[in-house]
Amino acid sequence: MRYVNDAHIQELGIDWNELINVVEQVARTIDVGDFAQPLKPYLRFGDPANRIIAMPAFVGGEVDMSGIKWIASFPGNHQRGLPRAHCIVILNDPVTGKPAACFEGGLLSGLRTAAVSGLMMRHYQAVRGHTARKVGIVGWGPIGRLHAAMAKDVLGTALERITVFDLNGVDPDTIEPALRPFIDVETSWQAPFRASDVFITSTVSKSRYIDETPDAGKLLLNISLRDYKPESIRSVRAVVVDDWQEVCRENTDIEQLHLEHGLKQSDVLTITDVVCRGRLADYGTDETVFFSPMGLAAFDIGIAAYFLRKAELSGIGIELA
């Protein structure tokens, strides 16, 4: 079994186009039913704000891998000088069940999250026939920073500005040198919300705070799931999820739209509808798109399998007896 940590992944290199291609491949494999993915359980004990989530999956096709992500989210960790989230990913050979790899999964999980967002950006731009130019991000933790790096790569020379807000401020040392010419740090969430074509929430907010209706045509990447007051997005018609059963629970914005405003599974698109059937074209270019993904284990397994194969070819990682 090969052990791969965050430093090994950095050594292997982060190619956002390749990572987005991997999650697109997984989405197409899901669409043809060549996968298995039970509803993920939440383990809670002690402080109810904390949770550990089990995310098992098998992905067939060219990925052909099974495994599990075990991810802990403890929002109070920042007060201890620790990251909010810790996780590992175990891969198992799908024929024998033999463990194939163990990943220190913090960076891996973040890369998966940002790559799925990049997949939505790719298809949003393809359908709209134009390139977004301004990105807004609320929450400058690891996930927000990875989204900024991804957006710069995906948008390329079209990118004009990335407007950022974080309740705890933004340490200039956390901004990659290549991003610094594009970053504007603001003092409220409203600034990135109003100034962007693509708006990303990546917070651990304890309460919903976004109470403004988004501009027409904007892409909302609701990564942190619990930032929008339902009234602010109740009129959005183009709602996209990764999996309805996963996301319509645990007090997500989707669940609140369901409970308070009657949003139904038949009202939303899935990411496979977007990728495999081009369903964003059902909506005019002036329609706001609200993407709210719970996070699918299948995407984690796909990204982990990609890095395992790169690690095996390059001899990176530690072979465990």
PDB file of C-alpha atoms in Angstrom, residues 179-308:
ATOM      1  CA  LEU A 179      -2.613  35.827  -7.578  1.00  0.00           C
ATOM      2  CA  ARG A 180      -1.593  39.073  -5.874  1.00  0.00           C
ATOM      3  CA  PRO A 181      -2.049  41.322  -8.942  1.00  0.00           C
ATOM      4  CA  PHE A 182      -5.685  40.149  -9.190  1.00  0.00           C
ATOM      5  CA  ILE A 183      -6.774  40.199  -5.526  1.00  0.00           C
ATOM      6  CA  ASP A 184      -8.840  42.964  -3.905  1.00  0.00           C
ATOM      7  CA  VAL A 185      -9.500  42.453  -0.181  1.00  0.00           C
ATOM      8  CA  GLU A 186     -12.793  43.991   0.968  1.00  0.00           C
ATOM      9  CA  THR A 187     -14.428  44.652   4.336  1.00  0.00           C
ATOM     10  CA  SER A 188     -17.866  43.104   3.739  1.00  0.00           C
ATOM     11  CA  TRP A 189     -19.432  40.156   1.943  1.00  0.00           C
ATOM     12  CA  GLN A 190     -21.499  42.540  -0.148  1.00  0.00           C
ATOM     13  CA  ALA A 191     -18.473  43.753  -2.114  1.00  0.00           C
ATOM     14  CA  PRO A 192     -17.520  40.406  -3.689  1.00  0.00           C
ATOM     15  CA  PHE A 193     -21.183  39.470  -4.030  1.00  0.00           C
ATOM     16  CA  ARG A 194     -21.988  42.581  -6.052  1.00  0.00           C
ATOM     17  CA  ALA A 195     -18.760  42.832  -8.046  1.00  0.00           C
ATOM     18  CA  SER A 196     -18.522  39.304  -9.435  1.00  0.00           C
ATOM     19  CA  ASP A 197     -19.658  37.203 -12.374  1.00  0.00           C
ATOM     20  CA  VAL A 198     -18.816  34.065 -10.364  1.00  0.00           C
ATOM     21  CA  PHE A 199     -19.476  34.223  -6.623  1.00  0.00           C
ATOM     22  CA  ILE A 200     -18.095  31.574  -4.271  1.00  0.00           C
ATOM     23  CA  THR A 201     -18.979  30.946  -0.628  1.00  0.00           C
ATOM     24  CA  SER A 202     -16.421  28.913   1.331  1.00  0.00           C
ATOM     25  CA  THR A 203     -17.157  29.739   4.955  1.00  0.00           C
ATOM     26  CA  VAL A 204     -17.969  28.033   8.241  1.00  0.00           C
ATOM     27  CA  SER A 205     -20.665  30.582   9.022  1.00  0.00           C
ATOM     28  CA  LYS A 206     -22.901  29.668  11.965  1.00  0.00           C
ATOM     29  CA  SER A 207     -25.848  31.579  10.490  1.00  0.00           C
ATOM     30  CA  ARG A 208     -27.087  32.619   7.065  1.00  0.00           C
ATOM     31  CA  TYR A 209     -26.196  36.176   6.134  1.00  0.00           C
ATOM     32  CA  ILE A 210     -26.685  36.683   2.367  1.00  0.00           C
ATOM     33  CA  ASP A 211     -29.953  38.587   2.096  1.00  0.00           C
ATOM     34  CA  GLU A 212     -29.582  40.227  -1.325  1.00  0.00           C
ATOM     35  CA  THR A 213     -30.965  38.957  -4.611  1.00  0.00           C
ATOM     36  CA  PRO A 214     -28.104  38.095  -6.992  1.00  0.00           C
ATOM     37  CA  ASP A 215     -27.644  39.912 -10.278  1.00  0.00           C
ATOM     38  CA  ALA A 216     -29.092  38.270 -13.371  1.00  0.00           C
ATOM     39  CA  GLY A 217     -26.835  35.750 -15.066  1.00  0.00           C
ATOM     40  CA  LYS A 218     -24.413  35.271 -12.186  1.00  0.00           C
ATOM     41  CA  LEU A 219     -22.950  31.857 -11.310  1.00  0.00           C
ATOM     42  CA  LEU A 220     -23.257  31.137  -7.580  1.00  0.00           C
ATOM     43  CA  LEU A 221     -20.969  28.368  -6.311  1.00  0.00           C
ATOM     44  CA  ASN A 222     -22.448  27.607  -2.900  1.00  0.00           C
ATOM     45  CA  ILE A 223     -19.590  25.471  -1.603  1.00  0.00           C
ATOM     46  CA  SER A 224     -20.222  26.025   2.103  1.00  0.00           C
ATOM     47  CA  LEU A 225     -23.937  25.238   1.708  1.00  0.00           C
ATOM     48  CA  ARG A 226     -25.381  27.380   4.522  1.00  0.00           C
ATOM     49  CA  ASP A 227     -24.803  31.042   3.627  1.00  0.00           C
ATOM     50  CA  TYR A 228     -27.978  32.166   1.814  1.00  0.00           C
ATOM     51  CA  LYS A 229     -31.208  33.251   3.444  1.00  0.00           C
ATOM     52  CA  PRO A 230     -33.887  31.392   1.461  1.00  0.00           C
ATOM     53  CA  GLU A 231     -35.665  34.598   0.415  1.00  0.00           C
ATOM     54  CA  SER A 232     -32.556  35.824  -1.407  1.00  0.00           C
ATOM     55  CA  ILE A 233     -32.513  32.896  -3.858  1.00  0.00           C
ATOM     56  CA  ARG A 234     -36.131  31.735  -3.936  1.00  0.00           C
ATOM     57  CA  SER A 235     -36.612  33.208  -7.411  1.00  0.00           C
ATOM     58  CA  VAL A 236     -33.563  31.464  -8.913  1.00  0.00           C
ATOM     59  CA  ARG A 237     -34.815  28.864 -11.402  1.00  0.00           C
ATOM     60  CA  ALA A 238     -31.533  27.302 -12.511  1.00  0.00           C
ATOM     61  CA  VAL A 239     -30.671  25.309  -9.376  1.00  0.00           C
ATOM     62  CA  VAL A 240     -28.016  22.597  -9.758  1.00  0.00           C
ATOM     63  CA  VAL A 241     -27.019  19.967  -7.181  1.00  0.00           C
ATOM     64  CA  ASP A 242     -24.658  17.010  -7.245  1.00  0.00           C
ATOM     65  CA  ASP A 243     -27.184  14.658  -5.616  1.00  0.00           C
ATOM     66  CA  TRP A 244     -30.617  15.615  -4.290  1.00  0.00           C
ATOM     67  CA  GLN A 245     -30.737  12.962  -1.548  1.00  0.00           C
ATOM     68  CA  GLU A 246     -27.366  14.038  -0.225  1.00  0.00           C
ATOM     69  CA  VAL A 247     -27.867  17.773  -0.292  1.00  0.00           C
ATOM     70  CA  CYS A 248     -31.498  18.118   0.808  1.00  0.00           C
ATOM     71  CA  ARG A 249     -30.665  17.519   4.488  1.00  0.00           C
ATOM     72  CA  GLU A 250     -28.365  18.708   7.281  1.00  0.00           C
ATOM     73  CA  ASN A 251     -29.791  22.261   7.245  1.00  0.00           C
ATOM     74  CA  THR A 252     -28.376  23.126   3.834  1.00  0.00           C
ATOM     75  CA  ASP A 253     -29.684  26.028   1.796  1.00  0.00           C
ATOM     76  CA  ILE A 254     -31.287  23.483  -0.530  1.00  0.00           C
ATOM     77  CA  GLU A 255     -33.140  21.906   2.383  1.00  0.00           C
ATOM     78  CA  GLN A 256     -34.340  25.318   3.547  1.00  0.00           C
ATOM     79  CA  LEU A 257     -35.577  26.141   0.041  1.00  0.00           C
ATOM     80  CA  HIS A 258     -37.386  22.795   0.089  1.00  0.00           C
ATOM     81  CA  LEU A 259     -38.967  23.344   3.509  1.00  0.00           C
ATOM     82  CA  GLU A 260     -39.807  27.039   3.226  1.00  0.00           C
ATOM     83  CA  HIS A 261     -40.477  27.520  -0.488  1.00  0.00           C
ATOM     84  CA  GLY A 262     -41.394  24.075  -1.781  1.00  0.00           C
ATOM     85  CA  LEU A 263     -38.314  23.338  -3.897  1.00  0.00           C
ATOM     86  CA  LYS A 264     -38.606  19.760  -5.186  1.00  0.00           C
ATOM     87  CA  GLN A 265     -36.212  17.274  -6.724  1.00  0.00           C
ATOM     88  CA  SER A 266     -38.006  17.693 -10.043  1.00  0.00           C
ATOM     89  CA  ASP A 267     -37.217  21.430  -9.931  1.00  0.00           C
ATOM     90  CA  VAL A 268     -33.444  21.029  -9.938  1.00  0.00           C
ATOM     91  CA  LEU A 269     -30.752  19.859 -12.325  1.00  0.00           C
ATOM     92  CA  THR A 270     -27.922  17.540 -11.355  1.00  0.00           C
ATOM     93  CA  ILE A 271     -24.322  18.000 -12.359  1.00  0.00           C
ATOM     94  CA  THR A 272     -24.734  15.019 -14.682  1.00  0.00           C
ATOM     95  CA  ASP A 273     -27.645  16.834 -16.375  1.00  0.00           C
ATOM     96  CA  VAL A 274     -25.289  19.751 -16.957  1.00  0.00           C
ATOM     97  CA  VAL A 275     -22.292  17.708 -18.108  1.00  0.00           C
ATOM     98  CA  CYS A 276     -23.971  14.917 -20.067  1.00  0.00           C
ATOM     99  CA  ARG A 277     -27.068  16.614 -21.480  1.00  0.00           C
ATOM    100  CA  GLY A 278     -26.174  20.316 -21.620  1.00  0.00           C
ATOM    101  CA  ARG A 279     -29.236  21.203 -19.578  1.00  0.00           C
ATOM    102  CA  LEU A 280     -28.005  24.664 -18.606  1.00  0.00           C
ATOM    103  CA  ALA A 281     -29.058  25.590 -22.134  1.00  0.00           C
ATOM    104  CA  ASP A 282     -32.661  25.198 -20.896  1.00  0.00           C
ATOM    105  CA  TYR A 283     -32.239  28.604 -19.265  1.00  0.00           C
ATOM    106  CA  GLY A 284     -31.553  31.962 -20.842  1.00  0.00           C
ATOM    107  CA  THR A 285     -28.216  33.704 -20.403  1.00  0.00           C
ATOM    108  CA  ASP A 286     -29.850  36.183 -18.020  1.00  0.00           C
ATOM    109  CA  GLU A 287     -30.765  33.381 -15.587  1.00  0.00           C
ATOM    110  CA  THR A 288     -28.715  33.122 -12.398  1.00  0.00           C
ATOM    111  CA  VAL A 289     -27.258  29.647 -11.824  1.00  0.00           C
ATOM    112  CA  PHE A 290     -27.125  28.372  -8.228  1.00  0.00           C
ATOM    113  CA  PHE A 291     -24.833  25.358  -7.760  1.00  0.00           C
ATOM    114  CA  SER A 292     -25.055  23.760  -4.337  1.00  0.00           C
ATOM    115  CA  PRO A 293     -23.006  20.528  -4.085  1.00  0.00           C
ATOM    116  CA  MET A 294     -22.936  18.396  -0.934  1.00  0.00           C
ATOM    117  CA  GLY A 295     -19.748  16.711  -2.147  1.00  0.00           C
ATOM    118  CA  LEU A 296     -19.782  13.225  -3.647  1.00  0.00           C
ATOM    119  CA  ALA A 297     -17.445  10.443  -2.574  1.00  0.00           C
ATOM    120  CA  ALA A 298     -17.197   9.307  -6.193  1.00  0.00           C
ATOM    121  CA  PHE A 299     -15.338  12.508  -7.090  1.00  0.00           C
ATOM    122  CA  ASP A 300     -12.911  12.014  -4.186  1.00  0.00           C
ATOM    123  CA  ILE A 301     -12.197   8.458  -5.290  1.00  0.00           C
ATOM    124  CA  GLY A 302     -11.645   9.625  -8.868  1.00  0.00           C
ATOM    125  CA  ILE A 303      -9.171  12.327  -7.828  1.00  0.00           C
ATOM    126  CA  ALA A 304      -7.366   9.957  -5.431  1.00  0.00           C
ATOM    127  CA  ALA A 305      -7.070   7.286  -8.146  1.00  0.00           C
ATOM    128  CA  TYR A 306      -5.611   9.888 -10.516  1.00  0.00           C
ATOM    129  CA  PHE A 307      -2.924  10.871  -8.003  1.00  0.00           C
ATOM    130  CA  LEU A 308      -2.202   7.253  -7.052  1.00  0.00           C
TER     131      LEU A 308
END
